[in-house]
Structure formats: structure tokens, C-alpha cells
């Protein structure tokens, strides 16, 4: 069987990917999946993504040892242990911990895939590792692959599209066939990759983060393949 890779830009396409049983890759470069990947790579034991603040506070009151992480309007919500800056998740702070995570768009995208059997999370930090893991599973289980960029508040976002292109590029090298949207993302990534930070800075989300004082986060999130990890979600929990 040949691999087939889609890049799903609408909620409808994402729902179709779940219904088909695709291997799904959720991306939120700025900053949700970058933060989760950094936390897990630095020793966090597991992450429980939830959609709403209410769910996060309820879970915390049930399991007081768990740590709360995430953002609303980019800022750390009241009573949270961490915001959504990947740089906060150091080994010292997260080693062996369980994090309850809620963000505006990233965890909302994850919750839309909650009925899928195979879901991975990716950002530039781990594109190669995720590409090779999903390739193995897709071939073994005869599934197609869907890359789902979280976007921002339901809108297209440049950095997630480019990251999808980085994954599509790696899968195309292994002879995967690509949908038109996956080809478009691959071509965009190839144009941007030698100066990734500058290109991502052309996007609104990166510009807003810099305005809010999170320029270091944007720089951090533009590093390609610093981690060899492919976190996946099973029964609502993200682990390595
Ligand atoms: C989100 O999930 O909407 C983002 O991670 C927002 C942010 O950059 O904090």
C-alpha cells in the first residue's frame, strides 16, 4: 500500500479524517504543541489536554497533585502553575509530573480528534520523529495520514501550515502521495526553511506574541528537530 497524506484545513475535513480512521498529526507551533513536546522531552510523565478552563479546574480539584498549564488570550490563567510558554517547562519543574493543559486553539483541535485511534502531536521541534513514526503505523495498519494544523481561533495560521509542509516533505521523500493542500504546504516550507524564523515572523500570531513579550518563545518554536520524540494520545492522555 502507498502512503497518502492530506493536510486538513477545515473542521469538516478534520472530522472526515477521524471518521476515516486516519493517523492524525495535530500541530500548534505557537505554542501549544511546542510547549507539550518540550514538557514531555524534559521529563513530564503525562499531559491531559482539556478544552475549557472549567474542565481544567475540575480536574485539578479532583487531583490536587497535577499541575495546571495553558493560556487564555496568551496569558497564564488564574491559579495556574504554568502559562503556555515552552521555556517554562524545564526539567526541574516538570520531571515526573502530570500536567493538565488547556489553550485557546491547540487543545481545542486535540479535543476534536478525541474519537480517533491514532493521534500524534507535532511542532517543528520533532517533525522528523513524528513523520517516521506515523509512516510506520500508517503502513502497518493500512491507514491514510491527516495533518491537522490547529490554526488560531478557527482561522488559518502560517506557522502551522509551514510545519505541516515540513512533515509532508519528509513523508514525500518516502514516496508518499500528497493531497493538493499537502503539496502547497510542502512548497511553502521549502521556500521558507532556510530562514524559518523570518518567515514565521510574517504571520500575525508570531507578531502578537512578540508584542506581548514572548519573542523568545517564537525563536524557540522555530527550531527544527531538536527532539527525537513522537508523543501520542491514548484515552485522552498524551505521553511519549
Ligand atoms: C493556542 O492554543 O491557541 C496557542 O497555543 C495560543 C498561544 O500562543 O498561547
Short mmCIF file of C-alpha atoms and ligand atoms in Angstrom, two decimals:
data_model
loop_
_atom_site.label_atom_id
_atom_site.label_comp_id
_atom_site.label_asym_id
_atom_site.label_seq_id
_atom_site.Cartn_x
_atom_site.Cartn_y
_atom_site.Cartn_z
CA UNK A 1 0.00 0.00 0.00
CA UNK A 2 1.20 3.53 -0.80
CA UNK A 3 1.06 6.25 1.81
CA UNK A 4 -1.42 9.06 1.27
CA UNK A 5 -1.05 12.33 3.15
CA UNK A 6 -3.66 15.08 3.49
CA UNK A 7 -3.42 18.46 5.16
CA UNK A 8 -6.85 19.28 6.57
CA UNK A 9 -7.54 22.97 6.87
CA UNK A 10 -11.20 22.92 7.87
CA UNK A 11 -13.03 21.44 10.86
CA UNK A 12 -15.09 19.45 8.35
CA UNK A 13 -12.00 17.85 6.80
CA UNK A 14 -10.64 17.09 10.27
CA UNK A 15 -13.92 15.35 11.18
CA UNK A 16 -13.70 13.31 7.95
CA UNK A 17 -10.13 12.28 8.85
CA UNK A 18 -11.34 11.00 12.23
CA UNK A 19 -14.25 9.16 10.59
CA UNK A 20 -11.88 7.51 8.03
CA UNK A 21 -9.61 6.27 10.82
CA UNK A 22 -6.55 8.20 9.57
CA UNK A 23 -3.37 8.51 11.56
CA UNK A 24 -3.70 12.11 12.71
CA UNK A 25 -1.00 14.66 13.44
CA UNK A 26 -2.12 17.78 15.33
CA UNK A 27 0.11 20.85 15.07
CA UNK A 28 0.08 24.09 17.06
CA UNK A 29 3.57 25.54 16.63
CA UNK A 30 2.72 28.75 18.56
CA UNK A 31 2.64 27.48 21.13
CA UNK A 32 0.58 24.58 22.47
CA UNK A 33 2.19 21.52 20.87
CA UNK A 34 5.69 23.07 21.14
CA UNK A 35 5.10 23.51 24.88
CA UNK A 36 3.73 19.99 25.32
CA UNK A 37 6.65 18.47 23.40
CA UNK A 38 9.17 20.46 25.43
CA UNK A 39 7.48 19.42 28.70
CA UNK A 40 7.49 15.71 27.75
CA UNK A 41 11.07 15.85 26.41
CA UNK A 42 12.09 17.41 29.74
CA UNK A 43 10.59 14.58 31.75
CA UNK A 44 6.88 15.34 32.30
CA UNK A 45 5.18 11.99 32.73
CA UNK A 46 1.93 12.79 31.00
CA UNK A 47 -0.30 15.60 29.79
CA UNK A 48 -4.07 15.69 29.95
CA UNK A 49 -5.37 18.17 27.36
CA UNK A 50 -8.77 19.69 28.12
CA UNK A 51 -10.83 22.16 26.14
CA UNK A 52 -12.20 24.51 28.80
CA UNK A 53 -10.89 26.26 31.91
CA UNK A 54 -13.81 24.72 33.83
CA UNK A 55 -12.64 21.19 32.93
CA UNK A 56 -9.09 22.12 33.96
CA UNK A 57 -10.14 23.47 37.38
CA UNK A 58 -12.45 20.48 37.98
CA UNK A 59 -9.67 18.00 37.22
CA UNK A 60 -7.28 19.91 39.47
CA UNK A 61 -9.72 19.77 42.38
CA UNK A 62 -10.01 16.00 41.89
CA UNK A 63 -6.23 15.50 41.56
CA UNK A 64 -4.52 18.31 43.52
CA UNK A 65 -1.03 16.97 42.70
CA UNK A 66 -1.49 17.59 38.98
CA UNK A 67 -0.15 20.89 37.64
CA UNK A 68 -2.21 23.34 35.59
CA UNK A 69 -0.75 24.75 32.35
CA UNK A 70 -2.01 26.82 29.44
CA UNK A 71 -3.34 30.20 28.41
CA UNK A 72 -6.26 32.40 27.58
CA UNK A 73 -5.52 35.41 25.35
CA UNK A 74 -1.87 34.25 25.58
CA UNK A 75 -1.63 34.74 29.35
CA UNK A 76 -1.49 32.31 32.28
CA UNK A 77 -5.00 31.86 33.73
CA UNK A 78 -5.73 32.48 37.43
CA UNK A 79 -4.36 29.78 39.73
CA UNK A 80 -2.31 28.06 37.01
CA UNK A 81 1.20 26.72 37.68
CA UNK A 82 2.42 27.40 34.13
CA UNK A 83 1.43 29.60 31.23
CA UNK A 84 1.87 28.42 27.63
CA UNK A 85 5.49 29.40 27.16
CA UNK A 86 7.55 26.34 26.14
CA UNK A 87 10.51 27.77 28.03
CA UNK A 88 8.67 27.41 31.35
CA UNK A 89 8.65 23.62 31.14
CA UNK A 90 12.14 22.90 32.46
CA UNK A 91 13.23 19.50 33.75
CA UNK A 92 13.44 20.93 37.24
CA UNK A 93 9.76 21.90 37.19
CA UNK A 94 8.14 19.08 35.21
CA UNK A 95 10.16 15.92 35.89
CA UNK A 96 7.70 13.11 36.72
CA UNK A 97 4.69 15.47 36.79
CA UNK A 98 1.22 15.21 35.27
CA UNK A 99 0.11 18.42 33.56
CA UNK A 100 -3.49 19.44 32.87
CA UNK A 101 -3.24 21.59 29.73
CA UNK A 102 -5.75 23.98 28.20
CA UNK A 103 -5.14 26.54 25.43
CA UNK A 104 -7.33 28.54 23.09
CA UNK A 105 -6.77 26.64 19.84
CA UNK A 106 -4.32 23.76 20.39
CA UNK A 107 -6.24 21.76 22.96
CA UNK A 108 -9.50 22.58 21.12
CA UNK A 109 -8.03 20.92 17.99
CA UNK A 110 -6.98 17.93 20.08
CA UNK A 111 -10.44 17.62 21.54
CA UNK A 112 -11.92 17.50 18.01
CA UNK A 113 -9.82 14.35 17.45
CA UNK A 114 -10.79 12.67 20.70
CA UNK A 115 -12.52 9.78 18.93
CA UNK A 116 -9.54 8.98 16.71
CA UNK A 117 -7.49 5.87 17.48
CA UNK A 118 -4.13 7.22 16.33
CA UNK A 119 -3.27 10.83 17.20
CA UNK A 120 0.23 12.34 17.39
CA UNK A 121 1.32 15.83 18.32
CA UNK A 122 3.94 17.71 16.34
CA UNK A 123 5.71 21.03 16.06
CA UNK A 124 8.95 22.00 14.33
CA UNK A 125 10.76 20.60 17.38
CA UNK A 126 10.02 16.98 16.37
CA UNK A 127 8.93 16.83 12.69
CA UNK A 128 11.26 14.02 11.57
CA UNK A 129 10.48 11.79 14.50
CA UNK A 130 6.72 12.17 14.04
CA UNK A 131 7.00 11.61 10.27
CA UNK A 132 8.84 8.33 10.70
CA UNK A 133 6.51 7.08 13.46
CA UNK A 134 3.30 7.85 11.53
CA UNK A 135 4.76 6.31 8.39
CA UNK A 136 5.36 3.02 10.24
CA UNK A 137 1.87 2.94 11.74
CA UNK A 138 0.10 4.00 8.54
CA UNK A 139 1.83 1.24 6.53
CA UNK A 140 1.33 -1.41 9.18
CA UNK A 141 -2.33 -0.60 9.84
CA UNK A 142 -3.18 0.45 6.27
CA UNK A 143 -4.33 3.93 7.24
CA UNK A 144 -4.04 7.27 5.50
CA UNK A 145 -2.35 10.22 7.21
CA UNK A 146 -4.01 13.54 8.03
CA UNK A 147 -2.05 16.56 9.19
CA UNK A 148 -4.29 18.93 11.17
CA UNK A 149 -2.99 22.46 11.74
CA UNK A 150 -4.76 23.93 14.80
CA UNK A 151 -4.78 27.45 13.35
CA UNK A 152 -5.87 30.27 15.57
CA UNK A 153 -9.44 30.65 16.76
CA UNK A 154 -10.62 28.68 13.73
CA UNK A 155 -8.51 30.68 11.26
CA UNK A 156 -5.58 29.66 9.06
CA UNK A 157 -2.18 30.14 10.62
CA UNK A 158 1.06 30.40 8.70
CA UNK A 159 3.36 28.62 11.14
CA UNK A 160 1.14 25.52 11.43
CA UNK A 161 0.82 25.32 7.63
CA UNK A 162 4.61 25.52 7.24
CA UNK A 163 5.15 22.85 9.90
CA UNK A 164 2.65 20.62 8.06
CA UNK A 165 4.83 21.20 4.98
CA UNK A 166 7.93 20.05 6.87
CA UNK A 167 6.18 16.78 7.74
CA UNK A 168 4.79 16.40 4.20
CA UNK A 169 8.32 16.90 2.83
CA UNK A 170 9.67 14.10 4.99
CA UNK A 171 6.82 11.74 4.00
CA UNK A 172 7.15 12.64 0.31
CA UNK A 173 10.81 11.54 0.49
CA UNK A 174 9.43 8.12 1.43
CA UNK A 175 7.25 8.13 -1.69
CA UNK A 176 4.00 9.21 -0.05
CA UNK A 177 1.36 10.68 -2.36
CA UNK A 178 0.15 14.11 -1.21
CA UNK A 179 -3.17 15.96 -1.44
CA UNK A 180 -3.07 19.39 -3.13
CA UNK A 181 -3.10 21.16 0.25
CA UNK A 182 -0.21 18.99 1.47
CA UNK A 183 1.74 19.84 -1.72
CA UNK A 184 1.05 23.54 -1.15
CA UNK A 185 2.35 23.33 2.41
CA UNK A 186 5.45 21.42 1.29
CA UNK A 187 6.24 24.05 -1.38
CA UNK A 188 5.77 26.85 1.17
CA UNK A 189 8.03 25.12 3.67
CA UNK A 190 10.72 24.62 1.05
CA UNK A 191 10.64 28.34 0.29
CA UNK A 192 10.73 29.27 4.00
CA UNK A 193 13.02 26.69 5.58
CA UNK A 194 16.37 28.44 5.20
CA UNK A 195 15.05 31.43 7.08
CA UNK A 196 12.23 29.93 9.09
CA UNK A 197 12.07 32.50 11.90
CA UNK A 198 11.91 35.41 9.44
CA UNK A 199 9.10 33.74 7.52
CA UNK A 200 7.13 32.82 10.62
CA UNK A 201 7.51 36.41 11.81
CA UNK A 202 5.42 37.40 8.75
CA UNK A 203 2.43 35.74 10.47
CA UNK A 204 0.03 37.55 12.79
CA UNK A 205 0.32 35.11 15.68
CA UNK A 206 4.12 35.42 15.88
CA UNK A 207 3.82 39.22 15.70
CA UNK A 208 1.25 39.26 18.52
CA UNK A 209 3.43 37.04 20.70
CA UNK A 210 6.43 39.32 20.17
CA UNK A 211 4.25 42.35 21.07
CA UNK A 212 3.24 40.57 24.28
CA UNK A 213 6.89 39.95 25.20
CA UNK A 214 7.08 36.32 24.05
CA UNK A 215 9.69 36.76 21.29
CA UNK A 216 11.94 34.14 22.88
CA UNK A 217 9.11 31.61 22.61
CA UNK A 218 8.77 32.26 18.88
CA UNK A 219 12.52 31.76 18.40
CA UNK A 220 12.44 28.55 20.44
CA UNK A 221 9.48 27.15 18.47
CA UNK A 222 11.28 27.71 15.13
CA UNK A 223 13.99 25.13 15.90
CA UNK A 224 13.67 22.08 13.67
CA UNK A 225 14.15 18.55 15.02
CA UNK A 226 15.77 19.31 18.36
CA UNK A 227 13.88 16.34 19.84
CA UNK A 228 13.60 12.74 18.75
CA UNK A 229 10.17 12.12 20.30
CA UNK A 230 6.72 11.39 18.86
CA UNK A 231 4.11 11.97 21.59
CA UNK A 232 0.76 10.35 21.03
CA UNK A 233 -2.63 10.48 22.74
CA UNK A 234 -4.33 7.44 24.16
CA UNK A 235 -7.55 7.62 26.14
CA UNK A 236 -7.22 11.39 26.40
CA UNK A 237 -3.65 11.35 27.76
CA UNK A 238 -0.52 12.50 25.90
CA UNK A 239 2.67 10.54 26.59
CA UNK A 240 5.91 9.79 24.79
C1 LIG B 1 -3.36 28.24 21.33
O1 LIG B 1 -3.53 27.04 21.60
O2 LIG B 1 -4.28 28.97 20.95
C2 LIG B 1 -1.97 28.84 21.39
O3 LIG B 1 -1.08 27.91 21.92
C3 LIG B 1 -2.02 30.21 21.97
C4 LIG B 1 -0.70 30.76 22.48
O4 LIG B 1 0.21 31.04 21.71
O5 LIG B 1 -0.56 30.90 23.70
#
